[in-house]
Coordinates of C-alpha atoms and ligand atoms in Angstrom, one line a residue:
M1 CA -38.0 6.3 -13.1
S2 CA -34.4 7.4 -13.3
F3 CA -31.3 5.4 -12.7
R4 CA -27.6 5.5 -13.4
T5 CA -26.3 3.4 -16.3
L6 CA -22.8 2.5 -17.4
D7 CA -22.8 5.8 -19.4
D8 CA -22.5 7.5 -16.0
L9 CA -19.3 5.7 -15.0
G10 CA -16.1 7.8 -14.9
D11 CA -12.6 6.2 -15.4
V12 CA -12.9 2.7 -13.9
T13 CA -9.4 1.5 -14.8
G14 CA -8.3 -0.9 -12.1
K15 CA -11.5 -0.4 -10.1
V16 CA -13.3 -3.4 -8.7
A17 CA -16.9 -3.8 -10.0
L18 CA -19.4 -6.2 -8.3
V19 CA -21.8 -7.2 -11.1
R20 CA -25.0 -9.0 -10.2
V21 CA -26.0 -11.2 -13.1
D22 CA -28.4 -14.1 -13.7
L23 CA -26.3 -17.3 -14.0
N24 CA -29.1 -19.6 -12.8
L25 CA -28.6 -21.7 -15.9
P26 CA -30.5 -24.8 -16.8
M27 CA -28.2 -27.8 -16.5
Q28 CA -28.4 -31.5 -17.2
D29 CA -25.8 -34.0 -16.0
G30 CA -23.3 -31.2 -15.2
T31 CA -23.6 -29.4 -18.5
V32 CA -25.3 -26.2 -19.3
T33 CA -28.2 -26.8 -21.7
D34 CA -29.1 -23.1 -22.5
N35 CA -26.8 -20.1 -22.3
T36 CA -29.4 -17.4 -23.0
R37 CA -28.8 -15.8 -19.6
V38 CA -25.1 -15.6 -20.1
R39 CA -25.6 -14.0 -23.5
A40 CA -27.9 -11.4 -21.9
A41 CA -25.2 -10.4 -19.4
A42 CA -22.3 -10.5 -21.8
P43 CA -22.6 -6.9 -23.1
T44 CA -22.3 -5.5 -19.6
I45 CA -19.5 -7.8 -18.5
L46 CA -17.5 -7.1 -21.6
E47 CA -18.1 -3.3 -21.5
L48 CA -16.8 -3.1 -18.0
A49 CA -13.8 -5.3 -18.7
D50 CA -12.9 -3.3 -21.8
K51 CA -13.1 -0.1 -19.7
G52 CA -10.4 -1.7 -17.5
A53 CA -12.4 -2.6 -14.4
K54 CA -11.7 -5.8 -12.5
V55 CA -15.1 -7.5 -12.9
L56 CA -16.5 -9.7 -10.1
L57 CA -19.7 -11.6 -11.1
L58 CA -22.2 -12.3 -8.3
A59 CA -25.1 -14.7 -8.9
H60 CA -27.2 -17.3 -7.3
F61 CA -27.7 -20.9 -8.5
G62 CA -30.5 -23.1 -7.4
R63 CA -31.8 -23.1 -3.9
P64 CA -29.0 -24.2 -1.5
K65 CA -30.8 -22.4 1.4
G66 CA -27.7 -20.9 3.1
E67 CA -25.4 -23.9 2.9
R68 CA -22.5 -25.0 0.7
V69 CA -23.9 -27.6 -1.6
S70 CA -21.2 -28.9 -3.9
T71 CA -23.6 -29.8 -6.7
Q72 CA -24.7 -26.1 -6.8
S73 CA -21.4 -24.5 -6.9
L74 CA -21.1 -21.7 -9.6
S75 CA -17.8 -23.3 -10.6
M76 CA -19.9 -25.5 -12.8
V77 CA -20.9 -22.6 -15.1
V78 CA -17.4 -21.1 -15.6
G79 CA -16.9 -23.0 -18.8
A80 CA -20.2 -21.9 -20.3
V81 CA -19.4 -18.2 -19.3
Q82 CA -16.0 -18.4 -20.9
D83 CA -17.4 -19.8 -24.1
V84 CA -19.9 -17.0 -24.4
L85 CA -17.5 -14.2 -23.4
G86 CA -14.5 -15.6 -25.4
R87 CA -12.3 -14.7 -22.4
E88 CA -10.7 -16.6 -19.5
V89 CA -12.7 -16.3 -16.3
M90 CA -11.4 -17.0 -12.8
F91 CA -13.4 -18.8 -10.2
V92 CA -13.4 -17.6 -6.5
P93 CA -15.0 -19.9 -4.0
E94 CA -16.1 -17.1 -1.7
I95 CA -18.1 -13.9 -2.0
A96 CA -16.4 -11.8 0.8
G97 CA -13.3 -11.7 2.9
D98 CA -9.6 -12.4 2.4
V99 CA -9.9 -15.0 -0.4
V100 CA -11.8 -12.5 -2.5
R101 CA -9.4 -9.7 -1.6
Q102 CA -6.4 -11.8 -2.5
S103 CA -8.0 -12.8 -5.8
I104 CA -8.6 -9.2 -6.7
G105 CA -4.8 -8.7 -6.1
I106 CA -4.1 -11.3 -8.8
L107 CA -6.6 -9.9 -11.3
R108 CA -5.4 -7.4 -13.8
P109 CA -7.6 -4.5 -15.1
G110 CA -10.0 -6.0 -17.6
D111 CA -10.0 -9.5 -15.9
I112 CA -13.2 -11.3 -15.0
A113 CA -14.0 -13.6 -12.1
I114 CA -17.1 -15.5 -10.9
L115 CA -17.7 -15.5 -7.2
E116 CA -19.4 -18.5 -5.5
N117 CA -23.1 -19.0 -5.4
T118 CA -24.5 -16.2 -3.2
R119 CA -27.2 -18.4 -1.7
F120 CA -24.5 -20.5 0.0
W121 CA -24.7 -17.7 2.6
K122 CA -27.9 -17.3 4.7
G123 CA -27.3 -13.5 4.7
E124 CA -28.1 -13.4 1.0
E125 CA -31.8 -14.1 1.1
A126 CA -32.0 -12.4 4.6
N127 CA -30.4 -9.2 3.1
D128 CA -28.1 -9.2 6.2
P129 CA -26.4 -5.8 6.5
D130 CA -23.2 -7.5 7.8
L131 CA -23.0 -9.6 4.7
V132 CA -23.7 -6.7 2.5
K133 CA -20.9 -4.7 4.2
A134 CA -18.5 -7.6 3.9
I135 CA -19.2 -8.0 0.2
A136 CA -19.0 -4.3 -0.5
A137 CA -15.7 -3.9 1.4
N138 CA -13.8 -5.4 -1.5
A139 CA -15.3 -3.3 -4.3
D140 CA -15.6 0.2 -5.7
F141 CA -19.0 0.1 -7.3
Y142 CA -22.0 -2.2 -8.0
V143 CA -23.8 -2.9 -11.2
N144 CA -27.1 -4.8 -11.3
D145 CA -27.8 -6.6 -14.6
A146 CA -30.2 -9.2 -13.2
F147 CA -33.8 -7.9 -13.7
S148 CA -35.0 -11.5 -13.3
A149 CA -33.9 -11.3 -9.6
A150 CA -35.1 -7.8 -9.0
H151 CA -38.3 -8.9 -7.3
R152 CA -36.2 -10.2 -4.4
A153 CA -34.8 -7.9 -1.8
H154 CA -31.6 -9.9 -1.2
A155 CA -28.1 -8.8 -0.3
T156 CA -26.7 -8.9 -3.8
T157 CA -29.9 -7.8 -5.6
E158 CA -30.9 -4.9 -3.3
G159 CA -28.6 -4.4 -0.3
L160 CA -25.4 -3.6 -2.2
A161 CA -27.1 -0.8 -4.1
H162 CA -27.4 1.1 -0.9
V163 CA -23.8 0.9 0.2
L164 CA -21.9 1.3 -3.1
P165 CA -22.3 3.6 -6.1
A166 CA -25.0 1.6 -8.0
Y167 CA -25.6 1.4 -11.8
A168 CA -28.0 -0.5 -14.0
G169 CA -26.3 -2.9 -16.4
R170 CA -27.2 -2.9 -20.1
S171 CA -29.7 -5.7 -19.9
M172 CA -31.4 -4.3 -16.8
Q173 CA -31.4 -0.9 -18.6
A174 CA -33.0 -2.4 -21.8
E175 CA -35.6 -4.2 -19.7
L176 CA -36.6 -1.1 -17.7
E177 CA -36.8 1.0 -20.8
A178 CA -39.0 -1.5 -22.5
L179 CA -41.3 -1.9 -19.5
E180 CA -41.5 1.9 -19.1
K181 CA -42.6 2.1 -22.8
A182 CA -45.2 -0.6 -22.3
L183 CA -47.0 0.4 -19.1
G184 CA -45.1 3.2 -17.4
N185 CA -45.6 5.9 -20.0
P186 CA -47.1 4.1 -23.0
E187 CA -48.5 5.5 -26.2
R188 CA -52.3 4.9 -26.2
P189 CA -54.4 3.0 -26.9
V190 CA -52.8 0.2 -24.9
A191 CA -53.9 -3.4 -25.2
A192 CA -53.0 -6.2 -22.8
V193 CA -53.4 -9.9 -23.7
V194 CA -53.7 -12.1 -20.6
G195 CA -54.0 -15.8 -21.1
G196 CA -52.7 -19.0 -19.6
A197 CA -54.2 -21.7 -17.5
K198 CA -55.8 -20.1 -14.5
V199 CA -57.3 -16.8 -13.4
S200 CA -56.2 -17.5 -9.8
S201 CA -52.5 -17.4 -10.7
K202 CA -53.0 -14.0 -12.3
L203 CA -55.6 -12.2 -10.3
D204 CA -53.3 -9.4 -9.3
V205 CA -52.2 -8.9 -12.9
L206 CA -55.8 -8.6 -14.1
T207 CA -56.7 -6.3 -11.3
H208 CA -53.8 -4.0 -12.0
L209 CA -54.2 -4.0 -15.8
V210 CA -57.9 -3.0 -15.9
G211 CA -56.8 0.4 -14.4
Q212 CA -53.9 0.8 -16.9
V213 CA -55.0 -0.4 -20.3
D214 CA -57.7 0.5 -22.8
H215 CA -58.3 -3.1 -24.0
L216 CA -57.9 -6.3 -22.0
I217 CA -58.0 -9.4 -24.1
I218 CA -58.6 -12.6 -22.1
G219 CA -57.7 -16.0 -23.6
G220 CA -56.6 -19.4 -22.4
G221 CA -58.2 -21.3 -19.6
M222 CA -58.8 -17.9 -17.9
A223 CA -61.3 -17.0 -20.6
N224 CA -63.4 -20.1 -19.6
T225 CA -63.6 -18.8 -16.0
F226 CA -64.7 -15.4 -17.3
L227 CA -67.3 -16.9 -19.6
A228 CA -68.7 -19.2 -16.9
A229 CA -69.0 -16.2 -14.6
R230 CA -71.1 -14.6 -17.3
G231 CA -73.4 -17.6 -17.4
V232 CA -71.9 -19.5 -20.3
D233 CA -71.9 -23.3 -20.0
V234 CA -68.2 -24.2 -20.7
G235 CA -68.7 -28.0 -20.4
K236 CA -65.6 -29.9 -19.3
S237 CA -63.2 -27.0 -19.9
L238 CA -60.6 -26.0 -17.4
C239 CA -62.5 -23.5 -15.3
E240 CA -62.5 -22.0 -11.8
H241 CA -66.2 -21.9 -11.1
D242 CA -65.7 -20.6 -7.6
L243 CA -64.1 -17.4 -8.9
A244 CA -67.3 -16.0 -10.4
A245 CA -67.6 -13.2 -7.9
T246 CA -64.0 -12.2 -8.4
V247 CA -64.4 -12.1 -12.1
N248 CA -67.4 -10.0 -11.9
A249 CA -65.6 -7.5 -9.6
I250 CA -62.8 -7.3 -12.2
M251 CA -65.4 -6.7 -15.0
D252 CA -67.0 -3.9 -12.9
A253 CA -63.6 -2.3 -12.2
A254 CA -62.8 -2.5 -15.9
D255 CA -66.1 -0.8 -16.7
K256 CA -65.4 2.0 -14.3
A257 CA -61.9 2.5 -15.6
G258 CA -63.1 2.6 -19.3
C259 CA -61.2 -0.6 -20.1
T260 CA -62.9 -2.8 -22.7
V261 CA -62.7 -6.5 -21.8
H262 CA -62.6 -8.8 -24.9
L263 CA -63.7 -12.4 -24.4
P264 CA -63.9 -15.0 -27.2
Y265 CA -67.3 -15.4 -28.7
E266 CA -66.2 -18.4 -30.8
V267 CA -63.9 -21.2 -29.6
V268 CA -62.2 -24.4 -30.6
V269 CA -63.4 -27.4 -28.6
S270 CA -62.7 -31.1 -28.4
K271 CA -63.8 -34.1 -26.3
E272 CA -60.2 -35.2 -25.7
F273 CA -57.0 -33.4 -24.8
A274 CA -54.9 -34.8 -27.7
A275 CA -53.3 -33.6 -30.9
N276 CA -55.8 -33.3 -33.8
P277 CA -58.6 -35.2 -32.1
A278 CA -61.5 -36.6 -34.1
S279 CA -64.0 -34.6 -32.0
L280 CA -62.3 -31.2 -32.9
R281 CA -64.7 -28.5 -33.9
T282 CA -65.2 -24.8 -33.8
S283 CA -68.2 -23.6 -31.8
N284 CA -70.1 -20.5 -30.7
V285 CA -69.4 -20.1 -26.9
H286 CA -73.1 -20.8 -26.3
E287 CA -73.1 -24.2 -28.0
V288 CA -70.3 -26.0 -26.1
A289 CA -71.5 -29.5 -25.2
A290 CA -71.4 -30.9 -21.7
D291 CA -68.6 -33.3 -22.7
E292 CA -66.5 -30.8 -24.6
M293 CA -63.5 -28.7 -23.5
I294 CA -62.6 -25.3 -24.8
L295 CA -58.9 -25.5 -25.8
D296 CA -58.4 -22.4 -28.0
V297 CA -59.9 -19.2 -29.2
G298 CA -61.7 -19.6 -32.5
P299 CA -60.4 -18.2 -35.8
M300 CA -63.2 -15.6 -36.2
S301 CA -62.6 -14.4 -32.7
V302 CA -58.9 -14.1 -33.3
E303 CA -59.4 -12.1 -36.4
A304 CA -61.6 -9.7 -34.3
L305 CA -58.8 -9.5 -31.7
G306 CA -56.3 -8.7 -34.4
D307 CA -58.5 -5.8 -35.5
V308 CA -58.4 -4.5 -31.9
L309 CA -54.6 -4.6 -32.0
K310 CA -54.7 -2.6 -35.3
T311 CA -56.3 0.3 -33.4
C312 CA -53.6 0.2 -30.6
R313 CA -50.2 1.7 -30.3
T314 CA -48.9 -0.5 -27.4
L315 CA -49.3 -4.2 -26.5
V316 CA -48.3 -6.1 -23.4
W317 CA -48.8 -9.8 -23.5
N318 CA -48.6 -12.6 -20.9
G319 CA -50.1 -16.0 -21.4
P320 CA -51.0 -18.1 -24.4
L321 CA -54.6 -18.0 -25.8
G322 CA -54.9 -21.7 -26.0
A323 CA -53.3 -25.0 -25.1
F324 CA -50.5 -24.2 -27.5
E325 CA -48.3 -27.2 -26.8
I326 CA -50.8 -29.4 -28.6
E327 CA -51.8 -28.9 -32.3
P328 CA -54.0 -27.4 -33.5
F329 CA -54.7 -25.5 -30.2
D330 CA -51.7 -23.3 -30.9
A331 CA -53.5 -21.6 -33.8
A332 CA -55.0 -18.6 -32.1
T333 CA -51.8 -17.8 -30.2
V334 CA -49.8 -18.1 -33.4
A335 CA -52.2 -16.0 -35.4
L336 CA -52.5 -13.1 -32.9
A337 CA -48.7 -13.2 -32.3
R338 CA -48.1 -12.9 -36.1
T339 CA -50.5 -10.0 -36.3
A340 CA -48.7 -8.3 -33.4
A341 CA -45.3 -9.0 -35.0
A342 CA -46.5 -7.5 -38.4
L343 CA -47.8 -4.3 -36.7
T344 CA -44.6 -4.0 -34.8
R345 CA -42.5 -4.4 -37.9
E346 CA -44.6 -1.7 -39.6
G347 CA -43.8 0.6 -36.7
S348 CA -47.4 1.1 -35.5
L349 CA -47.2 -1.0 -32.4
V350 CA -44.8 -1.3 -29.4
S351 CA -45.1 -4.9 -28.3
V352 CA -43.7 -6.3 -25.0
A353 CA -44.2 -9.9 -23.9
G354 CA -43.1 -12.1 -21.0
G355 CA -43.8 -15.3 -19.1
G356 CA -42.2 -18.7 -19.4
D357 CA -44.9 -20.3 -21.6
T358 CA -45.5 -17.1 -23.5
V359 CA -41.9 -16.8 -24.6
A360 CA -42.0 -20.5 -25.7
A361 CA -45.3 -19.8 -27.6
L362 CA -43.8 -16.8 -29.4
N363 CA -40.7 -18.7 -30.3
H364 CA -43.0 -21.5 -31.6
A365 CA -44.8 -18.9 -33.7
G366 CA -41.4 -17.7 -35.0
V367 CA -42.0 -14.1 -34.1
A368 CA -40.1 -13.6 -30.9
G369 CA -37.5 -11.5 -32.8
D370 CA -40.2 -9.2 -34.2
F371 CA -41.6 -8.1 -30.9
T372 CA -40.2 -4.8 -29.5
Y373 CA -39.1 -6.6 -26.3
I374 CA -39.4 -10.1 -24.9
S375 CA -38.7 -10.4 -21.2
T376 CA -37.3 -13.8 -20.0
A377 CA -37.6 -12.7 -16.4
G378 CA -40.5 -14.9 -15.3
G379 CA -41.4 -14.0 -11.7
A380 CA -40.1 -10.4 -11.9
F381 CA -42.0 -9.7 -15.1
L382 CA -45.2 -10.9 -13.6
E383 CA -44.7 -8.8 -10.4
W384 CA -44.1 -5.9 -12.7
M385 CA -47.4 -6.6 -14.5
E386 CA -49.1 -6.6 -11.1
G387 CA -47.9 -3.1 -10.7
R388 CA -45.6 -3.9 -7.8
E389 CA -42.4 -2.0 -7.0
L390 CA -39.4 -4.4 -7.5
P391 CA -37.0 -3.8 -4.7
G392 CA -33.9 -4.4 -6.9
V393 CA -35.1 -1.7 -9.3
A394 CA -36.2 0.7 -6.6
A395 CA -32.8 0.5 -5.0
L396 CA -31.2 1.7 -8.3
E397 CA -33.4 4.8 -8.5
V398 CA -31.8 8.2 -8.1
Ligands
ADP401 P1 -46.9 -18.0 -18.7 O1 -45.9 -19.1 -18.3 O2 -46.5 -17.4 -20.0 O3 -47.1 -17.0 -17.6 P2 -49.1 -19.7 -18.0 O4 -48.2 -20.6 -17.2 O5 -50.0 -18.9 -17.2 O6 -48.3 -18.8 -19.0 O7 -50.1 -20.5 -18.9 C1 -49.6 -21.4 -19.9 C2 -50.5 -22.7 -19.9 O8 -51.8 -22.5 -20.1 C3 -50.0 -23.6 -21.0 O9 -49.5 -24.8 -20.5 C4 -51.3 -23.9 -21.8 O10 -51.4 -25.2 -22.3 C5 -52.4 -23.6 -20.8 N1 -53.7 -23.3 -21.4 C6 -54.0 -22.2 -22.2 N2 -55.2 -22.3 -22.7 C7 -55.8 -23.4 -22.1 C8 -57.1 -24.0 -22.2 N3 -58.1 -23.4 -22.9 N4 -57.3 -25.1 -21.4 C9 -56.3 -25.6 -20.7 N5 -55.0 -25.1 -20.6 C10 -54.8 -24.0 -21.3
MG402 MG1 -46.1 -20.9 -17.1

């Protein structure tokens, strides 16, 4: 995969940059509650501004479905963006046309503006060529720094890359380089950890990974479905019994591809889904009672999984190994995450993780900073784990 980065820009003094960023910020009562996404985009925005470009930020916010919805105006995030950037930011209530052109006339080189929520226009999600042309008409080049929106072929995530000189921003670049190291062209052996609640939500991920990795570690509720398909009685555990045939097909494909699938042989069970329940115990997978639920991978199994990681050079991780929100069912996830973090610190493992709950679990384990790369992209990260081409990324390829 090859794409232009900000290193490939010539002199941009006074030039107009359209920069697609992720400003879909969590808000409560009109205030931004988490500015992680702004911090991710800041290096690209500031680099372009410092090079003298007039920086126009494009982003979507919520799902206004092609109409102006005042409660979803991007004007609401201007304060949060200014706070992170430490600069004044102008707000422009349009994304194309005269108002944008006049605003550009007011901006000086190095100034920054946020354009209105792109999803106020139907042509955004429809990737309408007329809207693409109208947006592009005011600008000299396009920078995409929103990997999290790259699984969508929308006007500002994909269309613009075809009509303007297009570059990956710094955060997009970091994400693509990390993903390339993890699955594109990884050092072997490669291990994948796939956990979470349900097999059905990650079927395509599993199917793709068995052909890519040397070790597939299954945890979470998904492991129950795998165990049940192998004839294990999983009691009252979360389990998709109707997926037995699918699971067996995945196991066969893994076998053919030389991928070892690791299922827990020892688990943590309980009769109730509550913190530190009286019925808590560790069990061999073959001794789970009819009224018990498997809620985590057992300590001996986790140690064995850690030993697998010690033989690997690359790890990609999506999905917690247990019901980590409730103690002590976070234990296996925390333990394996700490092993992965230690191996990464020692330099023997490249570790890449993503997924909403996975990121929360790694933060909970206190090791997010030790992983090689943590993707906060959610949907785009999962589509990448499914081996799909992301339209926003493909459009940047040269
Ligand atoms: P991500 O958001 O990282 O992709 P998922 O949404 O697929 O992860 O899965 C996370 C959820 O899976 C968590 O809410 C967790 O409690 C649940 N989970 C994990 N293991 C189990 C289990 N054994 N039984 C029930 N739920 C589980
Ligand atoms: Mg989730």
